[in-house]
Amino acid sequence: MLAIPYLGRAGQPLTIRFRCLLEHDHRAHHHGKYNTITGDPPRMYGVDSIHAAGDTIDVTEGELDRVVLRMLGLHVVGLPGASLWLPRHRRMLAGFNVVRVWGDPDDAGAEFTSKVCRSLPRSARGMRLRIGDVSETYKQGGAQSLLNVIKESEK
Ligand SMILES: [Zn+2]
């Protein structure tokens, strides 16, 4: 499995999540596509970005989409899904003027985006992805297509 370390502000490891990279029925193999250490609390991925960012921060649905936006030089945190967005995550992002939310273009992603936007009504806005999620959009259209989504959101 791919190991995804969650690092703190000073680069210290907080936890590790695991993603199975095989195309099979994960449940039949007694694990999920993503796997968390039992009893570990839901965490935001990439919290160092909170301290490095200016007045704008990006929020992705999933760790790997966070990696893609980081490659563009953005300051980004990732959440594994809508159900893991907690009140303390809202407090962590409450100081930003603009919070760009990159939910996947599917039902779960719409729930993710609307949940974050409802909890940060003044600052959060949903990004309109059309081709696919952040990673798929990058694969098909490159960095420019992601930057275009941001530009569109600023009109
Ligand atoms: Zn598996």
Short mmCIF file of C-alpha atoms and ligand atoms in Angstrom, two decimals:
data_model
loop_
_atom_site.label_atom_id
_atom_site.label_comp_id
_atom_site.label_asym_id
_atom_site.label_seq_id
_atom_site.Cartn_x
_atom_site.Cartn_y
_atom_site.Cartn_z
CA MET A 1 0.00 0.00 0.00
CA LEU A 2 0.97 3.60 -0.53
CA ALA A 3 1.83 5.13 2.87
CA ILE A 4 0.62 8.73 3.29
CA PRO A 5 2.34 10.39 6.26
CA TYR A 6 0.48 13.22 7.98
CA LEU A 7 3.10 15.71 9.17
CA GLY A 8 2.70 18.49 11.71
CA ARG A 9 3.82 22.08 11.48
CA ALA A 10 7.43 21.20 12.30
CA GLY A 11 7.44 18.20 9.99
CA GLN A 12 6.86 15.70 12.77
CA PRO A 13 4.74 12.64 11.87
CA LEU A 14 1.23 12.72 13.35
CA THR A 15 -0.19 9.63 11.71
CA ILE A 16 0.02 7.58 8.54
CA ARG A 17 -2.86 6.60 6.25
CA PHE A 18 -2.60 3.90 3.63
CA ARG A 19 -4.05 3.62 0.16
CA CYS A 20 -4.34 0.27 -1.56
CA LEU A 21 -3.04 0.61 -5.12
CA LEU A 22 -4.51 -2.63 -6.44
CA GLU A 23 -7.59 -2.69 -8.67
CA HIS A 24 -9.61 -5.29 -6.82
CA ASP A 25 -12.46 -5.65 -4.34
CA HIS A 26 -10.76 -4.20 -1.26
CA ARG A 27 -13.52 -5.40 1.07
CA ALA A 28 -12.97 -8.98 -0.07
CA HIS A 29 -9.38 -8.55 1.07
CA HIS A 30 -10.46 -7.17 4.46
CA HIS A 31 -9.36 -3.59 3.97
CA GLY A 32 -10.64 -0.39 2.37
CA LYS A 33 -9.27 1.62 -0.53
CA TYR A 34 -8.04 3.99 2.19
CA ASN A 35 -7.04 2.72 5.60
CA THR A 36 -6.60 4.61 8.84
CA ILE A 37 -4.91 3.41 12.00
CA THR A 38 -7.68 2.17 14.31
CA GLY A 39 -8.82 4.81 16.80
CA ASP A 40 -6.92 7.62 15.10
CA PRO A 41 -8.92 10.90 15.06
CA PRO A 42 -9.78 12.51 11.70
CA ARG A 43 -6.99 14.88 10.75
CA MET A 44 -6.35 17.54 8.16
CA TYR A 45 -3.59 16.58 5.72
CA GLY A 46 -0.80 19.11 5.22
CA VAL A 47 -1.36 21.46 8.15
CA ASP A 48 2.02 23.12 7.49
CA SER A 49 0.20 24.98 4.69
CA ILE A 50 -2.01 26.72 7.26
CA HIS A 51 1.04 28.44 8.71
CA ALA A 52 2.68 29.14 5.35
CA ALA A 53 -0.39 30.56 3.57
CA GLY A 54 -1.32 34.23 3.24
CA ASP A 55 -5.01 35.15 3.17
CA THR A 56 -6.05 32.32 0.82
CA ILE A 57 -6.02 28.58 1.33
CA ASP A 58 -7.18 25.65 -0.77
CA VAL A 59 -9.00 22.59 0.58
CA THR A 60 -9.02 19.35 -1.40
CA GLU A 61 -11.07 16.22 -1.05
CA GLY A 62 -8.34 13.66 -0.53
CA GLU A 63 -4.62 13.65 0.09
CA LEU A 64 -3.42 13.08 -3.47
CA ASP A 65 -5.34 16.07 -4.82
CA ARG A 66 -3.55 18.12 -2.19
CA VAL A 67 -0.22 16.92 -3.59
CA VAL A 68 -1.25 18.07 -7.09
CA LEU A 69 -2.24 21.59 -5.98
CA ARG A 70 0.95 21.87 -3.91
CA MET A 71 2.91 21.28 -7.14
CA LEU A 72 1.28 24.45 -8.47
CA GLY A 73 2.70 26.36 -5.51
CA LEU A 74 -0.63 26.75 -3.72
CA HIS A 75 -1.07 26.36 0.04
CA VAL A 76 -3.39 23.42 0.51
CA VAL A 77 -4.90 21.17 3.13
CA GLY A 78 -6.70 17.91 2.37
CA LEU A 79 -9.61 16.17 4.01
CA PRO A 80 -10.37 12.54 3.21
CA GLY A 81 -14.12 13.25 2.86
CA ALA A 82 -17.18 15.24 3.94
CA SER A 83 -17.81 13.10 7.00
CA LEU A 84 -14.35 13.95 8.34
CA TRP A 85 -14.86 17.72 8.25
CA LEU A 86 -15.11 18.63 11.94
CA PRO A 87 -15.79 21.86 13.89
CA ARG A 88 -12.11 22.09 14.80
CA HIS A 89 -11.21 22.05 11.12
CA ARG A 90 -13.51 25.03 10.64
CA ARG A 91 -11.67 26.84 13.43
CA MET A 92 -8.31 26.05 11.82
CA LEU A 93 -9.41 27.80 8.61
CA ALA A 94 -11.52 30.56 10.16
CA GLY A 95 -8.78 33.20 9.77
CA PHE A 96 -8.56 33.03 5.97
CA ASN A 97 -10.30 35.54 3.72
CA VAL A 98 -10.66 33.06 0.87
CA VAL A 99 -11.06 29.28 1.19
CA ARG A 100 -11.23 27.49 -2.17
CA VAL A 101 -12.93 24.11 -1.90
CA TRP A 102 -12.08 21.43 -4.46
CA GLY A 103 -14.69 18.68 -4.01
CA ASP A 104 -14.83 15.96 -6.67
CA PRO A 105 -17.48 16.47 -9.40
CA ASP A 106 -19.76 13.76 -7.98
CA ASP A 107 -22.40 13.48 -5.24
CA ALA A 108 -19.90 12.89 -2.44
CA GLY A 109 -17.83 15.82 -3.69
CA ALA A 110 -20.87 18.09 -3.80
CA GLU A 111 -21.61 17.13 -0.21
CA PHE A 112 -18.00 17.83 0.74
CA THR A 113 -18.01 21.26 -0.92
CA SER A 114 -21.38 22.31 0.49
CA LYS A 115 -20.46 21.17 3.99
CA VAL A 116 -17.24 23.22 4.03
CA CYS A 117 -18.96 26.22 2.39
CA ARG A 118 -21.83 26.15 4.89
CA SER A 119 -19.44 26.11 7.82
CA LEU A 120 -17.32 28.98 6.41
CA PRO A 121 -20.03 31.04 4.67
CA ARG A 122 -18.08 34.28 4.26
CA SER A 123 -14.81 32.88 2.94
CA ALA A 124 -15.42 29.50 1.30
CA ARG A 125 -16.31 29.02 -2.35
CA GLY A 126 -16.64 25.82 -4.37
CA MET A 127 -14.39 25.32 -7.38
CA ARG A 128 -16.18 24.10 -10.51
CA LEU A 129 -14.30 21.05 -11.77
CA ARG A 130 -15.71 19.66 -15.00
CA ILE A 131 -13.25 17.10 -16.40
CA GLY A 132 -12.82 15.13 -13.19
CA ASP A 133 -11.30 15.57 -9.76
CA VAL A 134 -8.17 17.69 -9.24
CA SER A 135 -5.81 14.86 -10.24
CA GLU A 136 -7.78 13.91 -13.36
CA THR A 137 -8.06 17.56 -14.40
CA TYR A 138 -4.30 17.95 -14.03
CA LYS A 139 -3.61 14.77 -16.02
CA GLN A 140 -5.83 15.88 -18.90
CA GLY A 141 -5.37 19.63 -18.98
CA GLY A 142 -2.22 20.31 -17.00
CA ALA A 143 -1.67 23.06 -14.47
CA GLN A 144 -3.34 25.62 -16.72
CA SER A 145 -6.73 23.95 -16.56
CA LEU A 146 -6.63 24.07 -12.74
CA LEU A 147 -5.53 27.71 -12.81
CA ASN A 148 -8.43 28.42 -15.19
CA VAL A 149 -10.87 27.01 -12.63
CA ILE A 150 -9.46 29.44 -10.07
CA LYS A 151 -9.68 32.36 -12.50
CA GLU A 152 -13.29 31.49 -13.28
CA SER A 153 -14.13 31.49 -9.57
CA GLU A 154 -12.81 35.03 -9.24
CA LYS A 155 -15.11 36.52 -11.87
ZN ZN B 1 -7.05 -3.47 -1.78
#
